[in-house]
Each structure stands twice: as C-alpha cells, then as structure tokens.
XYZ file of C-alpha atoms in Angstrom:
646
model
C 118.115 156.151 111.854
C 118.012 158.222 114.974
C 114.548 156.927 115.900
C 115.648 153.328 115.673
C 118.578 154.096 117.979
C 116.240 155.797 120.462
C 114.041 152.593 120.346
C 116.889 150.356 120.985
C 118.134 152.669 123.776
C 114.492 152.327 125.338
C 114.578 148.635 125.001
C 117.796 148.373 126.922
C 116.727 150.669 129.548
C 113.580 148.711 130.190
C 115.411 145.476 130.397
C 117.814 147.221 132.860
C 114.830 148.261 134.889
C 113.286 144.941 134.885
C 116.428 143.287 136.127
C 116.894 145.873 138.552
C 113.575 145.713 139.910
C 113.730 141.845 139.937
C 117.172 142.065 142.020
C 115.784 144.507 144.337
C 112.484 142.408 145.022
C 114.635 139.469 145.667
C 117.146 141.329 147.913
C 114.349 142.878 149.659
C 112.751 139.570 150.591
C 115.939 138.056 151.648
C 116.837 141.154 154.026
C 113.186 141.396 155.349
C 113.390 137.775 156.384
C 116.536 138.328 158.291
C 114.773 141.451 159.967
C 112.018 139.238 161.050
C 114.540 137.152 163.188
C 114.978 140.045 165.549
C 111.252 140.769 166.174
C 110.770 137.018 167.562
C 114.087 136.114 168.564
C 113.214 134.070 171.468
C 110.527 131.930 169.701
C 112.906 131.366 166.726
C 115.696 130.348 168.956
C 113.292 127.956 170.719
C 112.070 126.494 167.507
C 115.665 126.224 166.194
C 116.770 124.363 169.440
C 113.846 122.095 169.843
C 112.920 121.127 166.379
C 115.314 122.196 163.577
C 118.606 121.301 165.174
C 117.568 117.780 166.287
C 116.075 117.366 162.754
C 119.453 118.332 161.308
C 121.142 115.968 163.540
C 118.885 113.075 162.507
C 119.379 113.781 158.832
C 123.154 113.974 159.037
C 123.430 111.168 161.457
C 121.279 108.991 158.879
C 123.399 110.195 155.966
C 126.682 109.267 157.874
C 125.386 105.821 158.877
C 123.868 104.958 155.487
C 127.273 106.160 153.609
C 129.320 103.332 155.591
C 126.694 100.694 154.834
C 126.277 101.760 151.018
C 129.972 101.552 150.497
C 130.192 98.046 152.169
C 127.171 96.994 149.905
C 128.912 98.431 146.791
C 132.083 96.615 147.742
C 130.116 93.287 148.229
C 128.220 93.616 144.946
C 131.667 94.278 143.149
C 133.218 91.421 144.772
C 130.359 89.180 143.898
C 131.033 89.732 140.211
C 134.596 88.730 140.462
C 133.937 85.499 142.409
C 135.337 82.172 141.093
C 132.465 80.021 142.067
C 128.684 80.149 141.917
C 128.705 79.239 145.591
C 131.059 82.140 146.557
C 129.121 84.628 144.552
C 125.745 83.529 146.245
C 127.325 83.688 149.809
C 128.707 87.134 149.060
C 125.220 88.244 147.562
C 123.314 87.079 150.829
C 125.652 89.054 152.785
C 125.026 92.187 150.767
C 121.199 91.525 150.896
C 121.628 91.181 154.850
C 123.275 94.763 154.619
C 120.608 95.994 152.486
C 117.883 94.893 154.987
C 119.795 96.569 157.784
C 119.943 99.816 155.650
C 116.178 99.690 155.125
C 115.774 99.007 158.874
C 117.729 102.065 159.602
C 115.845 104.368 157.331
C 112.548 103.010 158.633
C 113.502 103.846 161.961
C 114.736 107.373 161.143
C 111.774 108.221 159.263
C 109.011 109.017 162.036
C 111.111 111.194 164.275
C 112.601 113.215 161.229
C 109.155 113.401 159.644
C 107.404 114.501 162.854
C 110.178 117.179 163.625
C 110.065 118.502 160.037
C 106.229 118.896 160.169
C 106.341 120.747 163.613
C 109.432 123.117 162.364
C 107.436 123.914 159.322
C 104.169 124.786 160.954
C 105.817 126.782 163.919
C 108.288 128.590 161.735
C 105.896 129.658 159.264
C 103.218 130.871 161.808
C 105.927 132.830 163.653
C 107.177 134.396 160.408
C 103.821 135.469 159.564
C 103.075 136.868 162.891
C 106.387 138.835 162.814
C 105.434 140.171 159.234
C 102.090 141.597 160.627
C 103.717 142.929 164.078
C 101.714 140.297 166.142
C 103.283 138.650 169.307
C 103.954 134.858 168.914
C 104.783 132.856 171.925
C 105.585 129.371 172.651
C 101.958 128.583 173.598
C 100.724 130.009 170.366
C 103.397 127.684 168.431
C 101.984 124.496 170.277
C 98.325 125.719 169.522
C 99.025 126.327 165.778
C 100.412 122.719 165.641
C 97.288 121.342 167.199
C 95.081 123.179 164.875
C 96.575 122.886 161.636
C 98.711 119.845 161.433
C 96.232 117.902 159.287
C 96.545 120.327 156.435
C 100.338 120.411 156.030
C 100.271 116.545 156.637
C 98.058 116.091 153.429
C 99.849 118.693 151.624
C 103.417 116.897 152.210
C 102.357 113.903 150.927
C 100.911 115.254 147.578
C 104.231 117.171 147.354
C 106.131 113.668 148.048
C 104.013 112.323 145.181
C 104.958 115.040 142.840
C 108.463 114.741 143.644
C 108.678 111.053 143.163
C 106.801 111.324 139.854
C 109.154 114.096 138.691
C 112.381 112.074 139.770
C 111.190 109.038 138.038
C 110.470 110.999 134.865
C 113.659 112.916 134.991
C 115.801 109.523 135.413
C 113.897 107.904 132.674
C 114.451 110.959 130.392
C 118.281 110.899 131.123
C 118.244 107.171 130.500
C 116.673 107.476 127.039
C 119.634 109.800 126.070
C 121.880 106.924 126.658
C 124.752 108.852 128.121
C 125.045 110.047 131.868
C 127.878 112.740 131.078
C 126.927 116.304 129.840
C 128.991 115.796 126.808
C 126.093 115.238 124.349
C 123.443 117.914 123.438
C 120.393 115.642 124.209
C 121.708 114.783 127.749
C 122.630 118.435 128.240
C 119.309 119.495 127.259
C 117.547 116.955 129.644
C 119.548 118.143 132.391
C 118.927 121.782 131.817
C 115.136 121.448 131.261
C 115.079 119.166 134.320
C 117.040 121.550 136.601
C 114.827 124.492 135.856
C 111.514 122.352 136.148
C 113.009 121.117 139.553
C 113.650 124.856 140.653
C 109.950 125.647 139.604
C 108.742 122.863 141.503
C 110.602 123.713 144.508
C 109.228 127.312 144.479
C 105.682 126.224 143.929
C 105.566 123.322 146.466
C 107.336 125.526 149.137
C 104.617 128.071 148.551
C 101.910 125.539 148.676
C 103.128 124.284 151.976
C 102.973 127.648 153.530
C 99.505 128.218 151.971
C 98.347 124.936 153.917
C 99.770 126.245 157.058
C 98.165 129.882 156.731
C 95.034 128.999 154.903
C 92.048 126.632 154.889
C 93.693 124.707 151.888
C 95.356 121.255 151.672
C 96.641 118.894 149.143
C 96.537 119.838 145.655
C 94.339 122.578 146.239
C 97.010 124.257 147.989
C 99.367 123.568 145.172
C 96.870 125.154 142.634
C 96.423 128.295 144.864
C 100.407 128.602 145.530
C 100.932 128.237 141.685
C 98.392 130.860 141.070
C 99.934 133.080 143.513
C 103.317 133.151 141.794
C 101.733 134.660 138.665
C 103.750 137.807 137.992
C 106.363 137.020 140.555
C 107.661 133.688 138.823
C 111.254 134.767 138.227
C 111.546 135.976 141.862
C 110.206 132.619 143.021
C 112.613 130.988 140.929
C 115.655 132.969 142.233
C 114.777 132.163 145.840
C 114.267 128.443 145.269
C 117.620 128.340 143.439
C 119.232 130.211 146.161
C 118.255 127.804 148.924
C 118.950 124.901 146.487
C 122.397 126.045 145.981
C 122.864 126.403 149.718
C 121.655 122.878 150.372
C 123.953 121.663 147.638
C 126.993 123.241 149.061
C 126.177 122.135 152.472
C 125.725 118.495 151.212
C 128.912 118.772 149.102
C 130.799 119.625 152.356
C 129.235 116.769 154.088
C 130.290 114.389 151.338
C 133.719 115.632 151.409
C 133.956 115.410 155.007
C 132.733 111.844 155.028
C 135.094 110.802 152.221
C 137.921 112.236 154.269
C 136.868 110.323 157.305
C 136.550 107.120 155.410
C 140.045 107.251 153.916
C 142.276 104.738 155.740
C 139.577 104.038 158.297
C 137.208 100.934 158.517
C 133.923 101.784 160.125
C 132.519 98.581 159.514
C 133.019 96.007 162.034
C 130.645 92.947 161.718
C 127.140 94.219 161.256
C 127.364 97.263 163.550
C 127.750 100.820 162.338
C 129.008 103.872 164.454
C 128.226 107.383 164.292
C 130.749 109.933 165.326
C 129.774 113.574 165.896
C 132.641 114.979 167.829
C 134.374 117.412 165.297
C 133.672 120.834 164.918
C 133.295 120.557 161.210
C 130.262 118.411 161.624
C 128.708 120.369 164.321
C 129.284 123.359 162.058
C 127.599 121.876 158.930
C 124.639 120.599 161.184
C 123.903 123.996 162.517
C 124.326 125.603 159.107
C 121.952 123.204 157.782
C 119.442 123.999 160.472
C 119.826 127.557 159.916
C 119.185 127.136 156.026
C 116.089 125.268 156.915
C 114.426 127.934 159.222
C 115.460 130.827 156.861
C 113.947 128.835 153.940
C 110.639 128.792 155.648
C 110.756 132.358 156.755
C 111.842 133.449 153.016
C 109.108 131.593 151.785
C 106.613 132.994 154.143
C 107.595 136.582 153.283
C 107.384 135.728 149.696
C 104.017 134.376 150.357
C 102.934 137.759 152.047
C 104.217 139.652 149.075
C 102.269 137.464 146.564
C 99.344 137.920 148.841
C 99.501 141.718 148.678
C 100.260 141.780 144.938
C 97.136 139.579 144.042
C 95.026 141.282 146.775
C 93.874 137.889 148.206
C 91.758 138.265 151.338
C 91.504 135.170 153.442
C 90.542 137.258 156.554
C 88.922 135.572 159.558
C 85.338 137.360 158.745
C 85.426 135.829 155.298
C 86.448 132.502 156.513
C 83.703 132.610 159.194
C 81.075 133.666 156.818
C 81.933 130.781 154.303
C 81.861 128.376 157.066
C 78.327 129.552 158.420
C 77.210 129.377 154.714
C 78.635 125.827 154.247
C 76.790 124.696 157.279
C 73.382 126.195 156.247
C 73.758 124.555 152.927
C 74.806 121.352 154.212
C 71.606 121.394 156.477
C 69.518 121.703 153.514
C 70.839 118.807 151.501
C 67.998 116.863 150.066
C 69.671 113.640 148.596
C 71.909 111.180 150.698
C 73.726 108.196 149.450
C 70.460 106.035 148.915
C 68.903 109.164 147.242
C 71.771 109.348 144.693
C 71.155 105.487 143.872
C 67.530 105.953 143.452
C 67.858 109.158 141.350
C 70.613 107.528 138.892
C 68.233 104.911 137.401
C 65.754 107.713 136.654
C 68.100 109.181 134.154
C 67.370 106.044 131.740
C 63.719 106.629 131.843
C 63.878 110.529 130.996
C 65.700 109.851 127.819
C 65.382 106.270 127.177
C 66.399 106.410 123.327
C 69.628 108.470 123.976
C 70.732 106.262 127.227
C 69.619 103.033 125.267
C 71.924 103.914 122.180
C 74.856 104.892 124.454
C 74.459 101.723 126.297
C 74.397 99.505 123.128
C 77.438 101.569 121.954
C 79.303 100.697 125.169
C 78.417 96.981 124.869
C 79.302 96.712 121.328
C 82.671 98.207 121.366
C 83.901 96.684 124.428
C 82.472 93.085 123.177
C 84.248 93.672 120.035
C 87.489 94.470 121.621
C 87.225 91.423 124.022
C 86.660 89.069 121.228
C 89.323 90.307 118.830
C 91.543 90.288 121.631
C 90.866 86.617 122.658
C 91.019 85.437 119.044
C 94.026 87.231 118.140
C 96.363 86.135 121.182
C 94.987 82.715 121.542
C 97.412 81.197 118.796
C 100.407 82.943 120.359
C 99.435 81.886 123.791
C 99.169 78.265 122.693
C 102.503 78.325 120.740
C 104.273 79.937 123.655
C 102.810 77.266 126.290
C 103.805 74.596 123.826
C 107.502 75.919 123.449
C 107.544 76.564 127.134
C 106.973 72.898 127.867
C 109.308 71.610 125.042
C 112.361 73.907 125.856
C 113.391 72.031 129.365
C 113.225 68.629 127.685
C 115.455 69.597 124.634
C 119.078 69.341 124.488
C 120.526 72.992 124.882
C 123.409 72.172 122.239
C 120.904 71.244 119.551
C 119.536 73.360 116.890
C 116.155 72.541 117.641
C 116.588 74.161 121.198
C 117.839 77.411 119.361
C 114.964 77.452 117.128
C 112.424 77.081 120.135
C 114.123 79.648 121.990
C 114.206 82.005 118.942
C 110.633 81.239 118.107
C 109.525 81.690 121.814
C 111.090 85.136 121.829
C 109.284 86.143 118.724
C 106.003 84.910 119.899
C 106.646 86.763 123.074
C 107.338 90.266 121.418
C 104.276 89.754 119.313
C 101.974 89.035 122.087
C 103.347 91.793 124.165
C 102.765 94.285 121.170
C 99.255 93.080 120.674
C 98.408 93.571 124.277
C 100.005 97.089 124.168
C 98.112 97.908 121.279
C 94.819 96.617 122.734
C 95.332 98.506 126.012
C 95.976 101.872 124.132
C 92.790 101.324 121.950
C 90.655 100.102 125.150
C 91.920 103.144 127.163
C 91.043 105.542 124.504
C 87.709 103.929 123.740
C 86.995 103.788 127.696
C 87.859 107.685 128.058
C 85.438 108.316 125.063
C 82.646 106.491 126.416
C 83.002 107.678 129.847
C 83.008 111.425 128.637
C 79.888 110.748 126.562
C 78.102 108.925 129.616
C 78.778 111.982 131.804
C 77.520 114.444 129.242
C 74.460 112.424 128.451
C 73.608 111.883 132.111
C 74.125 115.828 132.818
C 71.862 116.766 129.809
C 69.117 114.146 130.871
C 69.511 115.140 134.598
C 69.080 118.780 133.642
C 65.976 118.170 131.437
C 67.620 119.103 128.129
C 66.980 117.426 125.001
C 69.968 115.871 123.481
C 70.197 113.529 120.316
C 72.660 110.835 119.896
C 74.664 112.425 116.995
C 75.071 115.450 118.956
C 76.198 113.651 121.853
C 78.980 112.121 119.970
C 79.989 115.553 118.484
C 79.930 117.101 121.866
C 81.855 114.282 123.275
C 84.717 114.688 120.569
C 84.912 118.477 121.069
C 85.272 118.294 125.006
C 87.516 115.091 124.755
C 90.777 117.312 125.387
C 89.986 118.354 128.904
C 89.050 114.970 130.250
C 92.147 113.516 128.743
C 94.456 115.948 130.622
C 92.735 115.311 133.787
C 92.729 111.467 133.205
C 96.561 111.721 132.730
C 96.821 113.684 136.113
C 94.583 111.000 137.896
C 96.631 108.162 136.313
C 99.948 109.982 137.581
C 98.383 110.527 141.164
C 97.291 106.686 141.181
C 100.684 105.543 140.140
C 102.340 107.777 142.553
C 99.999 106.395 145.365
C 100.765 102.797 144.565
C 104.572 103.573 144.560
C 104.143 105.257 147.798
C 102.302 102.247 149.234
C 104.854 99.705 147.849
C 107.823 101.765 148.956
C 106.699 101.583 152.498
C 105.239 98.195 152.290
C 108.430 96.242 150.867
C 110.834 97.166 153.687
C 108.357 96.003 156.313
C 107.846 92.596 154.278
C 111.626 92.279 154.143
C 112.118 93.019 157.874
C 109.393 90.601 158.911
C 110.703 87.060 158.316
C 107.808 85.002 159.793
C 105.294 84.000 156.877
C 102.183 84.291 159.157
C 103.064 87.911 160.168
C 104.243 88.741 156.954
C 100.806 87.682 155.421
C 98.716 89.363 158.162
C 100.725 92.565 157.494
C 100.261 92.472 153.918
C 96.429 91.948 154.274
C 96.119 94.645 156.653
C 98.007 97.345 154.830
C 96.239 96.159 151.727
C 92.866 96.750 153.083
C 93.951 100.097 154.561
C 95.414 101.154 151.297
C 92.450 100.351 149.509
C 90.095 102.191 151.780
C 92.499 105.247 151.589
C 92.507 105.009 147.894
C 88.877 104.962 147.537
C 88.444 108.102 149.771
C 91.089 109.775 147.629
C 89.515 108.689 144.359
C 86.387 110.644 145.371
C 88.234 113.936 144.325
C 89.793 112.346 141.376
C 86.278 110.879 139.895
C 84.559 114.159 140.688
C 87.517 116.233 138.942
C 87.027 114.068 135.728
C 83.379 114.995 135.949
C 84.183 118.683 136.181
C 86.450 118.529 133.282
C 83.813 117.239 131.213
C 81.069 119.518 132.315
C 83.158 122.686 132.928
C 85.931 124.654 131.307
C 88.513 123.169 133.671
C 91.153 120.489 133.395
C 94.180 119.069 135.353
C 95.069 120.545 138.623
C 92.474 123.191 138.254
C 89.899 120.660 138.179
C 91.215 118.731 140.968
C 91.279 121.723 143.057
C 87.584 122.629 142.040
C 86.558 118.965 143.167
C 88.374 119.514 146.465
C 86.272 122.758 147.055
C 82.910 121.488 146.228
C 83.061 117.993 147.757
C 83.587 119.443 151.364
C 81.276 117.659 153.780
C 80.284 115.255 151.113
C 83.201 113.087 150.477
C 81.437 110.134 152.466
C 78.775 109.895 150.065
C 81.332 109.714 147.327
C 83.287 107.333 149.211
C 80.155 105.143 149.555
C 79.894 105.135 145.871
C 83.286 104.092 145.331
C 82.958 101.208 147.934
C 79.752 99.877 145.980
C 81.528 100.063 142.595
C 84.731 98.542 144.077
C 82.854 95.624 145.431
C 80.572 95.034 142.410
C 83.557 95.131 140.130
C 85.462 92.711 142.620
C 82.667 90.195 142.479
C 82.470 90.157 138.929
C 86.016 89.772 138.529
C 85.844 86.691 140.301
C 83.839 85.221 137.811
C 86.673 85.477 135.354
C 88.258 82.363 137.159
C 85.436 80.303 135.381
C 87.344 81.087 132.121
C 89.889 78.346 132.947
C 87.226 75.691 132.442
C 88.981 73.002 130.056
C 85.721 71.007 129.119
C 84.603 73.604 126.718
C 86.153 76.030 124.437
C 83.016 78.265 123.848
C 81.927 78.450 127.744
C 84.848 80.453 129.011
C 84.402 82.989 126.207
C 80.841 83.459 126.743
C 81.638 83.918 130.659
C 84.269 86.415 129.800
C 81.941 88.370 127.391
C 79.197 88.336 130.120
C 81.805 89.531 132.770
C 83.113 92.441 130.656
C 79.740 93.583 129.683
C 78.441 93.442 133.244
C 81.535 95.613 134.452
C 80.736 97.836 131.584
C 77.372 98.322 132.859
C 78.597 98.926 136.453
C 81.169 101.473 135.373
C 78.326 103.344 133.275
C 76.012 103.392 136.318
C 78.941 104.653 138.294
C 79.574 107.530 135.979
C 75.768 108.343 136.113
C 75.770 108.382 139.746
C 78.845 110.666 140.108
C 77.104 112.967 137.415
C 74.114 113.361 140.043
C 76.692 113.508 142.807
C 78.389 116.305 141.065
C 75.059 118.421 140.885
C 74.247 117.694 144.622
C 77.793 119.043 145.426
C 77.093 122.096 143.155
C 73.721 122.842 144.784
C 75.390 122.527 148.126
C 78.745 124.250 147.667
C 78.479 126.003 144.240
C 77.548 129.527 145.714
C 80.609 128.896 148.281
C 82.974 128.425 145.526
C 81.843 131.275 143.525
C 82.132 133.627 146.498
C 85.688 132.181 147.339
C 87.010 132.997 143.753
C 85.274 136.431 144.168
C 87.084 136.928 147.290
C 90.490 135.609 145.587
C 90.762 138.640 143.276
C 88.928 141.379 145.287
C 90.844 144.504 146.126
C 90.965 144.822 149.867
C 93.550 146.538 152.098
C 96.315 144.321 153.528
C 98.567 144.760 156.401
C 101.976 146.508 155.751
C 104.974 144.211 155.500
C 107.808 145.368 157.574
C 107.373 148.892 158.158
C 106.655 149.490 154.374
C 105.406 153.017 153.556
C-alpha cells in the first residue's frame, strides 16, 4: 500500500516538475525577448517608427473606415428586405452594391502598402533580434541589406501561409455550419470551436516559426513550414503557450478597438453621401495603435528567440560554411547534368521498349477503364439530360397555376437530383481510378527505367500497397490547388467589379488568366514531383512537398517545360470535345469523345513517365546534397549561447 502511495507521489512530482519546467521556459523566452530590446534599442526604435507604427496606423485606419461602410451596407440590406415594392428593393440593393464596391476599392488600395510594410517589418525585426541573441551589431544599413537579400523567401512563405489560413478558415466555418448552431450551447458546436481554437493556435505557432525560418535560412514556402514544424518537436506546448499569449493580446486590442468604434458610432452619423472620414485624434486610438505596434514587434522577437531555442535543442547547424559547401556542391552537380528538356522527352519513350509487355498491359488497362467509365457515364446520364431539357422548355409555356406545371417542376427537381448524384459518383470513381493508374504508371516507369524486372501482377499488388502515401499527397496538392484558385479569384473579382468598361475588363481577365496559368504550371512542378516522391519513397504530404522543393533546385524550368507541353496538348485535345455537339449523328459525338478521352489518357500517362525520368535526374543532380542536409540537420554541433546563458 505504501509503495502505491509512493508511486502516486512520484507521478504528482513529475507532473509538477513538467509544468514548472514549461512555465520557466516560456517565461524565460518572454523575459529574454524583453532584454533583447536593450541591446539594439536604436535599431528597434527605428524599425518601430518607420515600419511597424505606419503599419499599425494603416490597419486601424482601414478597420475604422470599413466599420462605417459595413454598417451602412448592413442597414441597406435590412431595409431592402422590408421594401414594399420590387422597384424600391432593387434601388436599395443597387445602392448597397455601390457601397460594397467602394469597400472593395478601399481594401484593394490599402493592401499594397500594408503588405510591403509588414514584409519589411518582419525581415528587419527578425534579423535584428537574431543578431542581438548572438551579440552581433545590427545597424540600419544591415537592415536594408537584409531586406534586399532575403525578401523573396519570406514573400513566397507568406503566400503559402495565407493559403493555409484561408483553407483553415473555410474548413472551420464549414464545420461550424454543419453543426447547425452558431452558439456554444450544443455539444457538437462546442467541440468544433474547441478543436478549431486548438488547431488555430498550433497553426499560428508553426507558421510564425516558418516565417522566421524563411528569413534566417535558405528555405521558403512549404519547405520552411516543414522545417518549422519539425523544430517544434519537444517544444510543442511552449510554442502553443506563446502563440496563445499573442493571440490573447491581439484579441484584447481588437476588442478594445471595437468598443471604441461602437462608442463613437452611437449618436453620430459618419456616412455622408459616398464619403468616409477617419478621425485619429483621441488618445485612446493613439494608445491602441502604439500598443498593437509593440505587440507586433514583440511577437517577432519572441518567435526569433523561440527559434534559437529550438535550433539549439535540435542542434541544427545552418552555418555559413555548410551553406557555402552545399552551394558549391550544387553548382558542380548542376554542371554535370546529362539530360535537358529534350533529353527527358527522348528518354521517356524508351521506357516502352525496355519492358514492352508490362507497359502495353498498363496502357491497355488505362484505356479500357477510362473508356468504360466514359461510355457508362454518357449512356446513364443521357436520358436524364434529355428529360431535363424537355421539361425546361415546357415549364415557361405552362400555366403556373395548373397541376401540370407542378408535376413538371417536381419532375425537373427529381431528375436534377439524380443527375447530380450520378455525376458525383462518377467523379469519385474516376478520381480513385486515376489515382490508382497514375501510381501504377510511376511504379512501372521507375522499375523499367532502373532496369528492374516487374510483372503486371506484381505491379498491381505494389500499387495497392503504396496507394496510401500518394493519396495523402494528392489530398494536399488538391488543397493547394483550391487555395491557389481561391487566391486568384479573390484578387480578380474586385478588379473586375471596379473596372466597368467591357474591353478593359476582358483584357484584364485574359492577362491575369495567362499569368495565373503560368504561375500555376510553375508551382505544379513541385506538386507533381512530390506525388512521384510519395510513390517511390517513404514520404507523403508536407514531407514529400519539402523533399520535392529541395531536389528540384536549379531544374524547375525543365519541369515547367514538361507542364507547358502537357497543358498545351491537353488544351488542344479538349477543343475537339466541341465536335460532340454535332446533331447530324448520334454515334459520331460518342466516338469523338471516346477518342479525346483516350488521347488525354495517353498524354497523361506519358507525362507521369516523363516526370519519373525527371525525378531520377533530380536525384542524380541533388540527391547527395539533400542527404548531406539531412545529416547536417541532426548533427551535434556547438551553438552560440543565448543571452549570457552559462
């Protein structure tokens, strides 16, 4: 009995010691960050005055301006719902739309200076804090030089951070909407809000550390996110506490600002015509603006100190000599590259001749499955489409008060539900089949390219065993693609609404569409290579994306060329689908569609084979470099002491 009592006491002591250690570590980081301000008082004051304070002013000015416009839009929308006639309601909604356009213009005008100041503030503050940690002098000239040298990496990383946060917000609001209740009175809603809050705190900690990594190391984008997530191992709770601390500070400042604006709006009409006014004369506003600026600088400094602690804990060495060695090794390997873009295209067809039986069986399986799905989709949905078209033509000419109109409308809705259900089912089946066939194509291409003997049955079994990793990577790639599309549309739609001239609007749409397509094909190099890595290596998801970003350095233009060739070829083939509208024959459109689907299938199969060859070329050029980086990541090396630490 006494032994059990002693064990309980030991467990309680261990828990107390763990919490005490966590509290001491977090407080130590916060206190050390405050000490850093005294080491570089001049440079921190300049950063605060020149970047952070104007940034804080712009943010609060935008918030104040939008608050007045939003209130007016809400009042107009409420008034439109109580309008007596349709003409009055339409007139009120047109005014509300004009106000919404002015709100979009306002946000669009505020975004460039706010983002520029935020980027400069992050780079200069992180570099200044890092120099203070290691007792190095940091001047204004050093800050300007750091911005010139490193602005590209944080720029790409902030875009990735934005995509992740947008996806999280959409997922969170969808989950909250599924519960069916916005209050916290129900258990499902409370659970969604609790899990969402914890996930948000975790994302803030990881993404903040990723931004610091992109500033201080030669990493960017999701590679920086991967490194930041790995560095938090063993310090996760401390990172959560620091993230929650600054989220609480931001929430309190935002709550104070909302209260101040609500008090100012009571009994005072800030809306006069289409003009908006910003009054910044009260001490309360100035105090909140300065407090927000201090919170921004402090958060960057604390995250930098936390980064240094994690770096010391994991003994990560990213010194100048290691980076110089890796750069020289990269240049030597790049100069020894044997295959270019044309070489990859020449090497890919040779895979067929090396193992003709296996590749022919796989090609036949691709064509048979996709042809079967195409024909079954056409013949199963054709009756519903004909019925939908017939009822859609009959409804406008039918008396709305008759029973025939009700029957037509009910039948139309039923056919529409069945049609959507069938299309969703086919989309899921085709996606799963395409994922399986793409994985099989990569495995067969890799085995043939490496000179290994592989039978068709072994290929199918190997594909089934390794399908889990490509699925997770495909899921991440799909989320990234959706986030990229949302980002493009979010910036395109306000500009389309602002520009009223049709010719200028079409020109802008075409220009942005071309630029967005080029950027998408450039980003898709890493995504496609990550999918190949997840098939051939024991990596998936973010880890596969990070590995792809590492080995593709210096060779991304080759992958970009492959994507352009595939995109152009697929676009040309898709144009042939217009011939399916030929009404003189019922068989010819199906034959044309079948030929187009099979041709696209062959092009996609050739594309995955080319990317497999491209993967091996990247491995031959960068494989040793990646392995040396992995060894450097976890090698025990001495690090500089942090803040006079004994």
